């Protein structure tokens, strides 16, 4: 009790001291009261504030009702789990309805679902609706997301291209992650694939799932889960004889095939035999010599990181993931295996032999039928030798390989043949060349003949005779302008430079062909080892166009070599066919010490209107003719479109160009270095850069000093000081009065030119001042109109607010009337029910009354009938007595 009294005393003492302080300083009391009032008012205002955020509308179906995809547009994860437990393989698309990629992938998923609806369950879940379980539990950061489940294994996320073919292929890989190898041909096909392969040998005689089989199966699914491209293939050998071909004898052995290094066997004694360990072992020891690049479209360092590893050969071609046979892919694999086969491995030679046999089979299959035709036709221009009996005549023919018989060569966008392809055709053609000679015919005659070396190919030749001697460099012009210029073959038949001369192609490959350069093991014989990368041109053709491919190419096939270390870029000839021989030729030419390949330079476009400008626009093609013109002094500006300071210098260069416009000996030019590549000796390392190329001595070019301010007078002095003519005519270096007089006359002419230019500039300045005044007046008028529009807009906003308020009132009245109508309808329904009950009761009463009336009538009838019968009885008795009395 004493302690309690002491505590109370202390508290009251503290309160008293606080009151004493407040009495001494009344501003503290006022501040505390103001703070309390502010808090109370804020809380009261916030409690009465209305919700300003409109509730989101309920979601709608993302897929159509007729679709094979089950659309859980409310985000029901529980229903998704129930569906996944029922199906063995299920594909789940998590989408957002507003996402553009989700909308585009919807059609692709529909196409795949129509084909695989009997084997795979397709689900789509809306993970954007805020009230759905998917939004609350999944926490996705991007859309769309595709997950696959295989017998409750998963999720396996798909991160590949969002096209139907690639999604379909990935689902097939998940459905059958293991390839069963039962014969020798299937084994060779598995080993000849460019992707690394893992094989497991199991005996299925005693059990459908032998020990270790399920582990390998799950490890294949782990590989697909970690790598959506599926760069490691998994297979199962089911035959003992097939397993002995790769030196595998014990069941349960896991074998990893490698092309250039020794193959490996999974070490059961060192590593635990689990699915994750098998995948890690295969991933760490894999051997890849071909890489697929699939940029996702946004900012990425994928290409930069790969190109930094060394020289790269990029191959663009249309790839179909669902195709059973990929002939071009097999040819590329064959070339790379030969290129990297440094030790002449017998295994690789066996694989190469198998690939060549498959290639020959594909050719035989394609050559069957009444009209024989191979994969792609190609044409070249051929000039025949002169006959001894005919002087000054030439026969020019268009020779086409693999052309269908009876059809004249349509040469629009047809590729030209390489020298190796034309060698056999020329032998067959020259055997019958005399049948194509004619005497100065103005018509074109075409003939078809079979190859004596390949009876499944037809050659087509169209020839014309010319009377004048023709040089080899003129053959392209003749072939395009004169060879087929008649009316019969003028309608889109031949175009300019469509068929280059065979000699042009022969010079490119002749030294290579006769040198017998072998591609086998070439990667180890030179210091220019190439890395090989493949890109699907159906998806990434825009990268090819940036690297030098033609945007209007009908067949999207392209090859290029990029070497960042040496800063070189070589482009495959667009007119050649991308096949085994062309890929081999570009690799051989690049691997040479003195490569015959020409460095590719980006060329900018130049319009015809630019020719009339004061400043000449130079490009890669016009650099020599404009800048290196020996008769002119050229001032060249290096600029780019992203250089901000370069645009500031435009008015300075325009003024200088006007000053020297009357002088034909001085040319002001510029070049956009971002769109035009130049040789190394003409490149600069900073922008803007100004170089002066004097006439007759272009090798003595001069750079504008960096420490000198860039103004019109300084730039004019720089040009005049380094101009050779003016240096020779410098009056201070002359030794006689005549030279001084000539120099003075030249200076007078120059001064008169400058004065005329100044007068013209003053006139332009006056015009600019007048235009400025007009602009100021127009701005004032526009500001007044803008003010008027603002006032009108405010009035419209007020009217809009009044209409909204009136609309709200009408809505309230409408809701009130609806409520009253609902009440009256409820009352009328009650009255109707009561009236029905009353009608039923009335009917019952009527029936009851009718029954009572009938009973009453019956009772009345009975009561009336009984007295009559009693009265009749005595009369009968008396009658009987009267009858008996006479007796």
PDB file of C-alpha atoms in Angstrom, residues 640-741:
ATOM      1  CA  UNK A 640      26.962   9.944 -87.525  1.00  0.00           C
ATOM      2  CA  UNK A 641      23.265  10.371 -86.874  1.00  0.00           C
ATOM      3  CA  UNK A 642      23.734   9.825 -83.126  1.00  0.00           C
ATOM      4  CA  UNK A 643      26.417  12.524 -82.813  1.00  0.00           C
ATOM      5  CA  UNK A 644      24.734  15.599 -81.344  1.00  0.00           C
ATOM      6  CA  UNK A 645      27.640  17.979 -81.979  1.00  0.00           C
ATOM      7  CA  UNK A 646      27.738  16.909 -85.653  1.00  0.00           C
ATOM      8  CA  UNK A 647      24.286  18.382 -86.227  1.00  0.00           C
ATOM      9  CA  UNK A 648      25.427  21.680 -84.669  1.00  0.00           C
ATOM     10  CA  UNK A 649      28.110  21.993 -87.349  1.00  0.00           C
ATOM     11  CA  UNK A 650      25.643  21.772 -90.237  1.00  0.00           C
ATOM     12  CA  UNK A 651      25.057  25.525 -90.504  1.00  0.00           C
ATOM     13  CA  UNK A 652      28.832  26.178 -90.503  1.00  0.00           C
ATOM     14  CA  UNK A 653      29.396  23.730 -93.336  1.00  0.00           C
ATOM     15  CA  UNK A 654      26.472  25.154 -95.293  1.00  0.00           C
ATOM     16  CA  UNK A 655      27.937  28.666 -95.083  1.00  0.00           C
ATOM     17  CA  UNK A 656      31.384  27.425 -96.147  1.00  0.00           C
ATOM     18  CA  UNK A 657      29.834  25.468 -99.033  1.00  0.00           C
ATOM     19  CA  UNK A 658      28.063  28.619-100.213  1.00  0.00           C
ATOM     20  CA  UNK A 659      31.316  30.553-100.139  1.00  0.00           C
ATOM     21  CA  UNK A 660      33.122  27.990-102.300  1.00  0.00           C
ATOM     22  CA  UNK A 661      30.162  27.023-104.456  1.00  0.00           C
ATOM     23  CA  UNK A 662      31.436  29.117-107.416  1.00  0.00           C
ATOM     24  CA  UNK A 663      34.869  27.462-107.283  1.00  0.00           C
ATOM     25  CA  UNK A 664      34.812  24.182-109.182  1.00  0.00           C
ATOM     26  CA  UNK A 665      38.170  23.169-107.757  1.00  0.00           C
ATOM     27  CA  UNK A 666      36.931  22.916-104.137  1.00  0.00           C
ATOM     28  CA  UNK A 667      34.268  20.428-103.011  1.00  0.00           C
ATOM     29  CA  UNK A 668      32.609  20.253 -99.596  1.00  0.00           C
ATOM     30  CA  UNK A 669      31.475  16.701 -98.734  1.00  0.00           C
ATOM     31  CA  UNK A 670      30.416  14.597 -95.786  1.00  0.00           C
ATOM     32  CA  UNK A 671      29.949  10.874 -95.055  1.00  0.00           C
ATOM     33  CA  UNK A 672      27.776   9.030 -92.522  1.00  0.00           C
ATOM     34  CA  UNK A 673      30.204   6.535 -91.001  1.00  0.00           C
ATOM     35  CA  UNK A 674      27.438   4.661 -89.172  1.00  0.00           C
ATOM     36  CA  UNK A 675      25.892   3.607 -92.499  1.00  0.00           C
ATOM     37  CA  UNK A 676      29.006   3.401 -94.684  1.00  0.00           C
ATOM     38  CA  UNK A 677      32.083   1.305 -94.035  1.00  0.00           C
ATOM     39  CA  UNK A 678      35.414   2.497 -95.378  1.00  0.00           C
ATOM     40  CA  UNK A 679      38.855   0.920 -95.680  1.00  0.00           C
ATOM     41  CA  UNK A 680      41.015   1.190 -92.577  1.00  0.00           C
ATOM     42  CA  UNK A 681      43.269   3.909 -94.010  1.00  0.00           C
ATOM     43  CA  UNK A 682      40.282   6.264 -94.333  1.00  0.00           C
ATOM     44  CA  UNK A 683      38.616   5.603 -90.966  1.00  0.00           C
ATOM     45  CA  UNK A 684      38.669   7.924 -87.942  1.00  0.00           C
ATOM     46  CA  UNK A 685      38.311   7.270 -84.231  1.00  0.00           C
ATOM     47  CA  UNK A 686      36.186  10.239 -83.155  1.00  0.00           C
ATOM     48  CA  UNK A 687      33.274  12.317 -84.434  1.00  0.00           C
ATOM     49  CA  UNK A 688      33.037  14.866 -85.847  1.00  0.00           C
ATOM     50  CA  UNK A 689      36.332  14.799 -87.733  1.00  0.00           C
ATOM     51  CA  UNK A 690      37.289  17.052 -90.671  1.00  0.00           C
ATOM     52  CA  UNK A 691      39.893  15.989 -93.214  1.00  0.00           C
ATOM     53  CA  UNK A 692      41.154  17.952 -96.191  1.00  0.00           C
ATOM     54  CA  UNK A 693      42.249  15.986 -99.290  1.00  0.00           C
ATOM     55  CA  UNK A 694      44.293  18.269-101.613  1.00  0.00           C
ATOM     56  CA  UNK A 695      44.268  17.764-105.354  1.00  0.00           C
ATOM     57  CA  UNK A 696      46.934  15.624-107.052  1.00  0.00           C
ATOM     58  CA  UNK A 697      48.277  14.492-103.675  1.00  0.00           C
ATOM     59  CA  UNK A 698      45.531  12.743-101.770  1.00  0.00           C
ATOM     60  CA  UNK A 699      48.069  10.860 -99.656  1.00  0.00           C
ATOM     61  CA  UNK A 700      48.949  14.171 -97.918  1.00  0.00           C
ATOM     62  CA  UNK A 701      45.544  14.647 -96.316  1.00  0.00           C
ATOM     63  CA  UNK A 702      45.365  17.095 -93.407  1.00  0.00           C
ATOM     64  CA  UNK A 703      43.204  16.947 -90.302  1.00  0.00           C
ATOM     65  CA  UNK A 704      41.539  20.052 -88.920  1.00  0.00           C
ATOM     66  CA  UNK A 705      43.213  20.969 -85.597  1.00  0.00           C
ATOM     67  CA  UNK A 706      41.229  19.838 -82.580  1.00  0.00           C
ATOM     68  CA  UNK A 707      42.345  22.797 -80.434  1.00  0.00           C
ATOM     69  CA  UNK A 708      41.176  25.341 -83.020  1.00  0.00           C
ATOM     70  CA  UNK A 709      37.575  26.613 -82.642  1.00  0.00           C
ATOM     71  CA  UNK A 710      35.376  25.438 -85.464  1.00  0.00           C
ATOM     72  CA  UNK A 711      34.043  28.632 -87.014  1.00  0.00           C
ATOM     73  CA  UNK A 712      33.458  29.792 -90.582  1.00  0.00           C
ATOM     74  CA  UNK A 713      36.559  32.082 -90.739  1.00  0.00           C
ATOM     75  CA  UNK A 714      38.834  29.401 -89.268  1.00  0.00           C
ATOM     76  CA  UNK A 715      37.502  26.763 -91.648  1.00  0.00           C
ATOM     77  CA  UNK A 716      37.933  29.093 -94.658  1.00  0.00           C
ATOM     78  CA  UNK A 717      41.543  29.870 -93.595  1.00  0.00           C
ATOM     79  CA  UNK A 718      42.195  26.134 -93.191  1.00  0.00           C
ATOM     80  CA  UNK A 719      40.952  25.443 -96.746  1.00  0.00           C
ATOM     81  CA  UNK A 720      42.811  28.345 -98.344  1.00  0.00           C
ATOM     82  CA  UNK A 721      46.049  27.540 -96.545  1.00  0.00           C
ATOM     83  CA  UNK A 722      46.132  23.923 -97.713  1.00  0.00           C
ATOM     84  CA  UNK A 723      44.845  24.479-101.247  1.00  0.00           C
ATOM     85  CA  UNK A 724      47.737  23.729-103.656  1.00  0.00           C
ATOM     86  CA  UNK A 725      46.811  26.404-106.234  1.00  0.00           C
ATOM     87  CA  UNK A 726      46.759  29.190-103.697  1.00  0.00           C
ATOM     88  CA  UNK A 727      49.977  28.022-102.111  1.00  0.00           C
ATOM     89  CA  UNK A 728      51.702  28.134-105.488  1.00  0.00           C
ATOM     90  CA  UNK A 729      50.308  31.614-106.159  1.00  0.00           C
ATOM     91  CA  UNK A 730      51.240  33.136-102.818  1.00  0.00           C
ATOM     92  CA  UNK A 731      52.375  36.703-103.576  1.00  0.00           C
ATOM     93  CA  UNK A 732      54.912  36.754-100.748  1.00  0.00           C
ATOM     94  CA  UNK A 733      56.855  33.889-102.337  1.00  0.00           C
ATOM     95  CA  UNK A 734      56.926  35.414-105.851  1.00  0.00           C
ATOM     96  CA  UNK A 735      60.114  36.848-107.161  1.00  0.00           C
ATOM     97  CA  UNK A 736      58.827  39.297-109.789  1.00  0.00           C
ATOM     98  CA  UNK A 737      56.120  41.984-110.065  1.00  0.00           C
ATOM     99  CA  UNK A 738      54.113  40.021-112.609  1.00  0.00           C
ATOM    100  CA  UNK A 739      53.550  37.227-110.114  1.00  0.00           C
ATOM    101  CA  UNK A 740      52.479  39.755-107.488  1.00  0.00           C
ATOM    102  CA  UNK A 741      50.086  41.382-109.972  1.00  0.00           C
TER     103      UNK A 741
END
